[in-house]
Amino acid sequence: MSKVAVVGAGAVGTAIAYAAQIRGTCRELALFDLNAGKVRAEVLDLNHGLQFTPMARITGSDDLEVCAGADVVVITAGAKQDPGQTRLDLAAANVAMCRELVPELVRLAPDALLLVVTNPVDVVTYAALEFSGLPSHRVFGSGTVLDSSRLRFLIAEHTRVAVQNVHAYIAGEHGDSEVPLWSTATIGGVPVKDWEGNGVRTLDEEVRTRIHHQVVSSAYEIIAGKGATSLAVGLAVSRILEAVLNDEHRVLPVTSRLDDVHGLADVCLSMPSVVGRNGIESVLATPLSDDELEALTSSAAAVTAVARSLGL
């Protein structure tokens, strides 16, 4: 029996629950939200579709006790990003929320892994780790899993190759300072920078720069158009949950506290990491070009500055 608790039944939390239900990610799904009417409505809506999905028990409440005994607690609650805001602008409010929430979650689900989705996810993950008292491998964030998916989609669209055959990662902050790891990106084993296949022009520096800009700006475009990014992040988080609950040892660019990775320490940033039932099994020291290392160091500095300004 595997239980996932989702804290926050807003656009992101319900998208995660919906994706997890459709994919059969867990056998028990619990939603918590302070808005009792909202969480009851979302649970009813999900349960009314159970005939068409893998079997699960789906419950919800405005009482945090609904999270008791969870194997993984997904934190999505907090102030949401408004048009024109950066993710780092949300830091103070969402770190303050974590200070109250996280110790209660640990009390109710002492054996759970904490998976943070709330933005700014790198700073909030660091805060959750501090306030939980848990070992660092048990507290991590969704990081740049979605950003990396956006990057792969755009590369696939440009080269007319299936996205499943593109391997490329975004590292660093889930935000404006994120770093595309072009030096290790491949399409069917061919380095992206050498790509000439399928009658498509190469991914030269101009094209790569444009793609990176689209990755960074896409969230702002979606927020401006519909108020929140939700569907893709729901799928991304359900994929992380499956890596944990099925003990897949899958490499995903989640955010966790780095311990001397490329000279970086005491900061939560995304790097390709092996994820399994115990959480973060290892963080990979993916080869970086000099430019990528410099950008990653700058990204770490930006995240650290926000965390320190909040007393973390």
mmCIF file of C-alpha atoms in Angstrom:
data_model
loop_
_atom_site.group_PDB
_atom_site.id
_atom_site.type_symbol
_atom_site.label_atom_id
_atom_site.label_comp_id
_atom_site.label_asym_id
_atom_site.label_seq_id
_atom_site.Cartn_x
_atom_site.Cartn_y
_atom_site.Cartn_z
ATOM 1 C CA MET A 1 0.000 0.000 0.000
ATOM 2 C CA SER A 2 1.437 3.373 -0.980
ATOM 3 C CA LYS A 3 -0.006 6.667 0.267
ATOM 4 C CA VAL A 4 0.676 10.096 -1.210
ATOM 5 C CA ALA A 5 -0.550 13.219 0.568
ATOM 6 C CA VAL A 6 -0.854 16.448 -1.432
ATOM 7 C CA VAL A 7 -0.825 19.632 0.646
ATOM 8 C CA GLY A 8 -2.713 22.323 -1.247
ATOM 9 C CA ALA A 9 -5.705 21.673 -3.529
ATOM 10 C CA GLY A 10 -5.126 24.595 -5.873
ATOM 11 C CA ALA A 11 -4.393 24.348 -9.579
ATOM 12 C CA VAL A 12 -1.045 22.574 -9.085
ATOM 13 C CA GLY A 13 -2.100 20.262 -6.246
ATOM 14 C CA THR A 14 -5.191 19.039 -8.046
ATOM 15 C CA ALA A 15 -3.264 18.571 -11.308
ATOM 16 C CA ILE A 16 -0.764 16.391 -9.422
ATOM 17 C CA ALA A 17 -3.604 14.377 -7.867
ATOM 18 C CA TYR A 18 -5.324 13.975 -11.243
ATOM 19 C CA ALA A 19 -2.125 12.877 -12.998
ATOM 20 C CA ALA A 20 -1.314 10.450 -10.164
ATOM 21 C CA GLN A 21 -4.821 8.982 -10.342
ATOM 22 C CA ILE A 22 -4.745 8.505 -14.115
ATOM 23 C CA ARG A 23 -1.255 6.973 -14.048
ATOM 24 C CA GLY A 24 -2.013 4.683 -11.089
ATOM 25 C CA THR A 25 0.893 6.185 -9.174
ATOM 26 C CA CYS A 26 -0.330 5.167 -5.698
ATOM 27 C CA ARG A 27 -3.079 3.191 -3.971
ATOM 28 C CA GLU A 28 -4.087 5.965 -1.589
ATOM 29 C CA LEU A 29 -4.250 9.686 -2.343
ATOM 30 C CA ALA A 30 -5.030 12.307 0.310
ATOM 31 C CA LEU A 31 -5.615 16.004 -0.357
ATOM 32 C CA PHE A 32 -5.355 18.725 2.276
ATOM 33 C CA ASP A 33 -6.478 22.318 1.885
ATOM 34 C CA LEU A 34 -7.600 25.012 4.306
ATOM 35 C CA ASN A 35 -10.630 25.603 2.072
ATOM 36 C CA ALA A 36 -12.966 22.780 3.135
ATOM 37 C CA GLY A 37 -15.462 23.313 0.300
ATOM 38 C CA LYS A 38 -12.739 23.350 -2.350
ATOM 39 C CA VAL A 39 -10.993 20.195 -1.170
ATOM 40 C CA ARG A 40 -14.315 18.326 -0.812
ATOM 41 C CA ALA A 41 -15.281 19.328 -4.357
ATOM 42 C CA GLU A 42 -11.934 18.245 -5.821
ATOM 43 C CA VAL A 43 -12.095 14.861 -4.034
ATOM 44 C CA LEU A 44 -15.645 14.265 -5.264
ATOM 45 C CA ASP A 45 -14.619 15.177 -8.802
ATOM 46 C CA LEU A 46 -11.651 12.786 -8.720
ATOM 47 C CA ASN A 47 -13.674 9.948 -7.163
ATOM 48 C CA HIS A 48 -16.372 10.286 -9.817
ATOM 49 C CA GLY A 49 -13.754 9.289 -12.404
ATOM 50 C CA LEU A 50 -12.447 6.208 -10.574
ATOM 51 C CA GLN A 51 -14.339 3.860 -12.904
ATOM 52 C CA PHE A 52 -11.992 4.947 -15.701
ATOM 53 C CA THR A 53 -8.632 4.844 -13.881
ATOM 54 C CA PRO A 54 -6.551 2.388 -11.856
ATOM 55 C CA MET A 55 -8.133 1.747 -8.461
ATOM 56 C CA ALA A 56 -7.192 4.074 -5.613
ATOM 57 C CA ARG A 57 -8.658 5.429 -2.394
ATOM 58 C CA ILE A 58 -8.990 9.202 -2.667
ATOM 59 C CA THR A 59 -9.760 11.288 0.424
ATOM 60 C CA GLY A 60 -9.460 14.921 1.427
ATOM 61 C CA SER A 61 -9.935 17.297 4.335
ATOM 62 C CA ASP A 62 -9.230 20.715 5.801
ATOM 63 C CA ASP A 63 -7.703 18.816 8.753
ATOM 64 C CA LEU A 64 -3.987 18.097 8.310
ATOM 65 C CA GLU A 65 -4.539 14.684 9.933
ATOM 66 C CA VAL A 66 -5.568 13.437 6.470
ATOM 67 C CA CYS A 67 -1.820 13.323 5.686
ATOM 68 C CA ALA A 68 -1.059 10.888 8.534
ATOM 69 C CA GLY A 69 1.029 7.870 7.581
ATOM 70 C CA ALA A 70 1.862 9.063 4.071
ATOM 71 C CA ASP A 71 4.857 7.588 2.264
ATOM 72 C CA VAL A 72 5.403 10.860 0.384
ATOM 73 C CA VAL A 73 4.040 14.303 1.240
ATOM 74 C CA VAL A 74 3.876 16.693 -1.705
ATOM 75 C CA ILE A 75 3.868 20.354 -0.656
ATOM 76 C CA THR A 76 2.176 22.660 -3.166
ATOM 77 C CA ALA A 77 0.518 25.123 -0.768
ATOM 78 C CA GLY A 78 1.514 28.768 -0.566
ATOM 79 C CA ALA A 79 1.271 32.097 -2.321
ATOM 80 C CA LYS A 80 1.092 31.608 -6.081
ATOM 81 C CA GLN A 81 3.000 33.464 -8.747
ATOM 82 C CA ASP A 82 1.102 36.386 -10.256
ATOM 83 C CA PRO A 83 1.763 37.807 -13.728
ATOM 84 C CA GLY A 84 4.998 39.805 -13.640
ATOM 85 C CA GLN A 85 6.286 38.157 -10.461
ATOM 86 C CA THR A 86 9.422 36.029 -10.377
ATOM 87 C CA ARG A 87 9.444 32.828 -8.375
ATOM 88 C CA LEU A 88 11.934 34.378 -5.948
ATOM 89 C CA ASP A 89 9.419 37.151 -5.175
ATOM 90 C CA LEU A 90 7.280 34.557 -3.362
ATOM 91 C CA ALA A 91 10.042 33.468 -1.013
ATOM 92 C CA ALA A 92 9.206 35.239 2.264
ATOM 93 C CA ALA A 93 5.541 34.202 2.420
ATOM 94 C CA ASN A 94 6.158 30.600 1.459
ATOM 95 C CA VAL A 95 9.142 30.109 3.770
ATOM 96 C CA ALA A 96 7.013 31.466 6.646
ATOM 97 C CA MET A 97 4.296 28.939 5.742
ATOM 98 C CA CYS A 98 6.859 26.115 5.829
ATOM 99 C CA ARG A 99 7.984 27.110 9.308
ATOM 100 C CA GLU A 100 4.505 26.272 10.640
ATOM 101 C CA LEU A 101 3.532 23.463 8.291
ATOM 102 C CA VAL A 102 6.573 21.214 7.945
ATOM 103 C CA PRO A 103 7.042 20.186 11.612
ATOM 104 C CA GLU A 104 3.358 19.191 11.752
ATOM 105 C CA LEU A 105 3.720 17.095 8.603
ATOM 106 C CA VAL A 106 6.769 15.331 10.049
ATOM 107 C CA ARG A 107 4.790 14.588 13.236
ATOM 108 C CA LEU A 108 1.901 13.096 11.254
ATOM 109 C CA ALA A 109 4.033 11.193 8.731
ATOM 110 C CA PRO A 110 7.409 10.615 10.416
ATOM 111 C CA ASP A 111 8.605 8.120 7.796
ATOM 112 C CA ALA A 112 7.569 10.179 4.753
ATOM 113 C CA LEU A 113 9.712 11.775 2.113
ATOM 114 C CA LEU A 114 8.920 15.464 1.592
ATOM 115 C CA LEU A 115 8.586 16.530 -2.041
ATOM 116 C CA VAL A 116 8.408 20.309 -2.356
ATOM 117 C CA VAL A 117 6.706 21.914 -5.368
ATOM 118 C CA THR A 118 5.912 25.333 -3.855
ATOM 119 C CA ASN A 119 7.912 28.159 -5.438
ATOM 120 C CA PRO A 120 10.601 29.365 -5.248
ATOM 121 C CA VAL A 121 11.198 25.640 -5.023
ATOM 122 C CA ASP A 122 14.948 25.760 -4.311
ATOM 123 C CA VAL A 123 14.584 28.174 -1.378
ATOM 124 C CA VAL A 124 11.442 26.485 -0.035
ATOM 125 C CA THR A 125 13.118 23.053 -0.244
ATOM 126 C CA TYR A 126 16.052 24.412 1.771
ATOM 127 C CA ALA A 127 13.579 25.825 4.326
ATOM 128 C CA ALA A 128 11.623 22.553 4.515
ATOM 129 C CA LEU A 129 14.855 20.664 5.129
ATOM 130 C CA GLU A 130 15.822 23.069 7.934
ATOM 131 C CA PHE A 131 12.406 22.987 9.624
ATOM 132 C CA SER A 132 11.903 19.221 9.258
ATOM 133 C CA GLY A 133 15.050 18.004 10.990
ATOM 134 C CA LEU A 134 15.125 15.157 8.450
ATOM 135 C CA PRO A 135 18.251 13.914 6.664
ATOM 136 C CA SER A 136 18.817 15.732 3.384
ATOM 137 C CA HIS A 137 18.095 12.735 1.150
ATOM 138 C CA ARG A 138 14.471 12.700 2.396
ATOM 139 C CA VAL A 139 13.627 16.311 1.501
ATOM 140 C CA PHE A 140 13.830 17.399 -2.121
ATOM 141 C CA GLY A 141 11.948 19.473 -4.656
ATOM 142 C CA SER A 142 10.513 19.107 -8.137
ATOM 143 C CA GLY A 143 13.335 21.373 -9.289
ATOM 144 C CA THR A 144 13.955 21.556 -13.021
ATOM 145 C CA VAL A 145 12.173 18.327 -14.006
ATOM 146 C CA LEU A 146 9.546 20.428 -15.801
ATOM 147 C CA ASP A 147 12.123 22.875 -17.222
ATOM 148 C CA SER A 148 14.091 19.942 -18.625
ATOM 149 C CA SER A 149 10.912 18.582 -20.199
ATOM 150 C CA ARG A 150 10.282 21.980 -21.790
ATOM 151 C CA LEU A 151 13.849 22.008 -23.110
ATOM 152 C CA ARG A 152 13.511 18.518 -24.577
ATOM 153 C CA PHE A 153 10.185 19.404 -26.214
ATOM 154 C CA LEU A 154 11.659 22.458 -27.924
ATOM 155 C CA ILE A 155 14.741 20.555 -29.116
ATOM 156 C CA ALA A 156 12.486 17.777 -30.441
ATOM 157 C CA GLU A 157 10.220 20.276 -32.180
ATOM 158 C CA HIS A 158 13.200 21.962 -33.847
ATOM 159 C CA THR A 159 14.854 18.714 -34.994
ATOM 160 C CA ARG A 160 11.651 16.780 -35.817
ATOM 161 C CA VAL A 161 12.674 13.892 -33.581
ATOM 162 C CA ALA A 162 10.508 12.239 -30.909
ATOM 163 C CA VAL A 163 10.954 13.973 -27.562
ATOM 164 C CA GLN A 164 11.645 10.587 -25.933
ATOM 165 C CA ASN A 165 14.903 10.383 -27.910
ATOM 166 C CA VAL A 166 16.166 13.739 -26.659
ATOM 167 C CA HIS A 167 18.293 13.711 -23.507
ATOM 168 C CA ALA A 168 19.013 17.132 -22.083
ATOM 169 C CA TYR A 169 18.896 18.707 -18.657
ATOM 170 C CA ILE A 170 18.349 22.090 -17.091
ATOM 171 C CA ALA A 171 20.357 22.534 -13.867
ATOM 172 C CA GLY A 172 20.529 25.198 -11.171
ATOM 173 C CA GLU A 173 17.618 27.337 -9.999
ATOM 174 C CA HIS A 174 14.077 26.558 -11.123
ATOM 175 C CA GLY A 175 13.827 30.110 -12.340
ATOM 176 C CA ASP A 176 15.478 32.900 -14.253
ATOM 177 C CA SER A 177 19.080 31.810 -13.565
ATOM 178 C CA GLU A 178 18.594 28.178 -14.638
ATOM 179 C CA VAL A 179 21.351 26.600 -16.727
ATOM 180 C CA PRO A 180 20.825 24.439 -19.839
ATOM 181 C CA LEU A 181 23.485 21.720 -19.962
ATOM 182 C CA TRP A 182 24.094 21.850 -23.706
ATOM 183 C CA SER A 183 27.515 20.213 -23.471
ATOM 184 C CA THR A 184 25.987 16.859 -22.469
ATOM 185 C CA ALA A 185 22.700 17.113 -24.420
ATOM 186 C CA THR A 186 22.143 14.399 -27.026
ATOM 187 C CA ILE A 187 19.616 13.271 -29.616
ATOM 188 C CA GLY A 188 19.734 9.518 -30.093
ATOM 189 C CA GLY A 189 23.277 9.533 -28.748
ATOM 190 C CA VAL A 190 24.427 12.331 -31.087
ATOM 191 C CA PRO A 191 25.629 15.463 -29.243
ATOM 192 C CA VAL A 192 23.139 18.281 -29.819
ATOM 193 C CA LYS A 193 25.888 20.603 -31.054
ATOM 194 C CA ASP A 194 26.802 18.060 -33.786
ATOM 195 C CA TRP A 195 23.226 17.401 -34.910
ATOM 196 C CA GLU A 196 22.688 17.521 -38.674
ATOM 197 C CA GLY A 197 20.107 14.787 -39.129
ATOM 198 C CA ASN A 198 16.613 14.632 -40.572
ATOM 199 C CA GLY A 199 17.194 17.442 -43.067
ATOM 200 C CA VAL A 200 16.992 20.045 -40.314
ATOM 201 C CA ARG A 201 19.463 22.859 -39.809
ATOM 202 C CA THR A 202 21.859 22.508 -36.905
ATOM 203 C CA LEU A 203 21.256 23.650 -33.362
ATOM 204 C CA ASP A 204 23.734 26.510 -33.586
ATOM 205 C CA GLU A 205 24.355 28.989 -30.787
ATOM 206 C CA GLU A 206 21.592 31.327 -31.950
ATOM 207 C CA VAL A 207 19.003 28.545 -31.950
ATOM 208 C CA ARG A 208 20.167 27.233 -28.574
ATOM 209 C CA THR A 209 19.934 30.723 -27.069
ATOM 210 C CA ARG A 210 16.400 31.140 -28.410
ATOM 211 C CA ILE A 211 15.327 27.742 -27.062
ATOM 212 C CA HIS A 212 16.767 28.538 -23.623
ATOM 213 C CA HIS A 213 14.907 31.849 -23.583
ATOM 214 C CA GLN A 214 11.662 30.039 -24.431
ATOM 215 C CA VAL A 215 12.219 27.585 -21.576
ATOM 216 C CA VAL A 216 12.730 30.405 -19.076
ATOM 217 C CA SER A 217 9.846 32.534 -20.344
ATOM 218 C CA SER A 218 7.270 29.802 -20.936
ATOM 219 C CA ALA A 219 5.980 29.800 -17.350
ATOM 220 C CA TYR A 220 5.394 33.554 -17.521
ATOM 221 C CA GLU A 221 3.495 33.103 -20.793
ATOM 222 C CA ILE A 222 1.284 30.372 -19.303
ATOM 223 C CA ILE A 223 0.622 32.371 -16.115
ATOM 224 C CA ALA A 224 -0.325 35.423 -18.179
ATOM 225 C CA GLY A 225 -2.707 33.329 -20.284
ATOM 226 C CA LYS A 226 -4.407 31.043 -17.757
ATOM 227 C CA GLY A 227 -3.285 32.102 -14.278
ATOM 228 C CA ALA A 228 -1.041 29.152 -13.372
ATOM 229 C CA THR A 229 1.080 26.385 -14.817
ATOM 230 C CA SER A 230 -0.569 23.137 -13.756
ATOM 231 C CA LEU A 231 -0.986 20.293 -16.245
ATOM 232 C CA ALA A 232 2.657 19.662 -17.149
ATOM 233 C CA VAL A 233 3.834 20.087 -13.560
ATOM 234 C CA GLY A 234 1.164 17.585 -12.511
ATOM 235 C CA LEU A 235 2.626 15.035 -14.912
ATOM 236 C CA ALA A 236 6.197 15.882 -13.897
ATOM 237 C CA VAL A 237 5.499 15.414 -10.182
ATOM 238 C CA SER A 238 3.593 12.173 -10.747
ATOM 239 C CA ARG A 239 6.679 10.914 -12.595
ATOM 240 C CA ILE A 240 8.877 11.821 -9.608
ATOM 241 C CA LEU A 241 6.434 10.031 -7.300
ATOM 242 C CA GLU A 242 6.618 6.893 -9.444
ATOM 243 C CA ALA A 243 10.417 6.956 -9.323
ATOM 244 C CA VAL A 244 10.159 6.997 -5.520
ATOM 245 C CA LEU A 245 7.308 4.561 -4.902
ATOM 246 C CA ASN A 246 8.518 2.035 -7.495
ATOM 247 C CA ASP A 247 12.138 2.419 -6.337
ATOM 248 C CA GLU A 248 13.198 3.044 -9.936
ATOM 249 C CA HIS A 249 16.635 4.607 -9.335
ATOM 250 C CA ARG A 250 15.669 7.040 -12.096
ATOM 251 C CA VAL A 251 17.835 10.034 -12.992
ATOM 252 C CA LEU A 252 15.780 13.211 -12.576
ATOM 253 C CA PRO A 253 16.933 16.849 -12.192
ATOM 254 C CA VAL A 254 15.295 17.422 -8.800
ATOM 255 C CA THR A 255 16.491 20.030 -6.332
ATOM 256 C CA SER A 256 18.212 18.954 -3.129
ATOM 257 C CA ARG A 257 20.926 20.233 -0.833
ATOM 258 C CA LEU A 258 24.247 19.923 -2.597
ATOM 259 C CA ASP A 259 27.268 18.687 -0.700
ATOM 260 C CA ASP A 260 30.369 19.723 -2.653
ATOM 261 C CA VAL A 261 28.983 19.086 -6.132
ATOM 262 C CA HIS A 262 31.080 21.129 -8.574
ATOM 263 C CA GLY A 263 32.360 23.017 -5.544
ATOM 264 C CA LEU A 264 28.845 24.004 -4.432
ATOM 265 C CA ALA A 265 27.541 23.218 -0.951
ATOM 266 C CA ASP A 266 24.828 24.274 1.515
ATOM 267 C CA VAL A 267 22.412 25.320 -1.211
ATOM 268 C CA CYS A 268 19.455 23.529 -2.798
ATOM 269 C CA LEU A 269 19.787 23.418 -6.571
ATOM 270 C CA SER A 270 18.787 21.029 -9.323
ATOM 271 C CA MET A 271 21.292 18.571 -10.711
ATOM 272 C CA PRO A 272 20.622 15.222 -12.375
ATOM 273 C CA SER A 273 20.090 12.912 -9.382
ATOM 274 C CA VAL A 274 19.280 9.242 -8.828
ATOM 275 C CA VAL A 275 15.826 9.039 -7.211
ATOM 276 C CA GLY A 276 14.409 5.963 -5.496
ATOM 277 C CA ARG A 277 12.454 4.774 -2.460
ATOM 278 C CA ASN A 278 14.859 6.462 -0.049
ATOM 279 C CA GLY A 279 14.657 9.776 -1.871
ATOM 280 C CA ILE A 280 17.902 11.201 -3.253
ATOM 281 C CA GLU A 281 20.324 8.301 -3.650
ATOM 282 C CA SER A 282 23.063 10.360 -5.268
ATOM 283 C CA VAL A 283 23.617 13.656 -7.046
ATOM 284 C CA LEU A 284 25.516 13.252 -10.299
ATOM 285 C CA ALA A 285 28.500 15.492 -10.959
ATOM 286 C CA THR A 286 27.468 15.858 -14.601
ATOM 287 C CA PRO A 287 30.372 17.135 -16.746
ATOM 288 C CA LEU A 288 30.085 20.877 -17.316
ATOM 289 C CA SER A 289 31.715 23.267 -19.742
ATOM 290 C CA ASP A 290 33.486 26.282 -18.246
ATOM 291 C CA ASP A 291 30.536 28.508 -19.188
ATOM 292 C CA GLU A 292 28.043 26.094 -17.608
ATOM 293 C CA LEU A 293 30.048 25.904 -14.391
ATOM 294 C CA GLU A 294 30.210 29.697 -14.219
ATOM 295 C CA ALA A 295 26.452 29.978 -14.819
ATOM 296 C CA LEU A 296 25.694 27.283 -12.240
ATOM 297 C CA THR A 297 27.851 29.082 -9.659
ATOM 298 C CA SER A 298 25.960 32.319 -10.372
ATOM 299 C CA SER A 299 22.641 30.494 -10.059
ATOM 300 C CA ALA A 300 23.715 29.121 -6.673
ATOM 301 C CA ALA A 301 24.668 32.621 -5.541
ATOM 302 C CA ALA A 302 21.232 33.988 -6.503
ATOM 303 C CA VAL A 303 19.383 31.259 -4.579
ATOM 304 C CA THR A 304 21.707 31.511 -1.567
ATOM 305 C CA ALA A 305 21.246 35.290 -1.370
ATOM 306 C CA VAL A 306 17.460 34.906 -1.110
ATOM 307 C CA ALA A 307 17.750 32.136 1.482
ATOM 308 C CA ARG A 308 20.170 34.158 3.615
ATOM 309 C CA SER A 309 17.961 37.254 3.407
ATOM 310 C CA LEU A 310 15.229 35.170 5.053
ATOM 311 C CA GLY A 311 17.490 33.957 7.845
ATOM 312 C CA LEU A 312 18.050 30.468 6.452
#
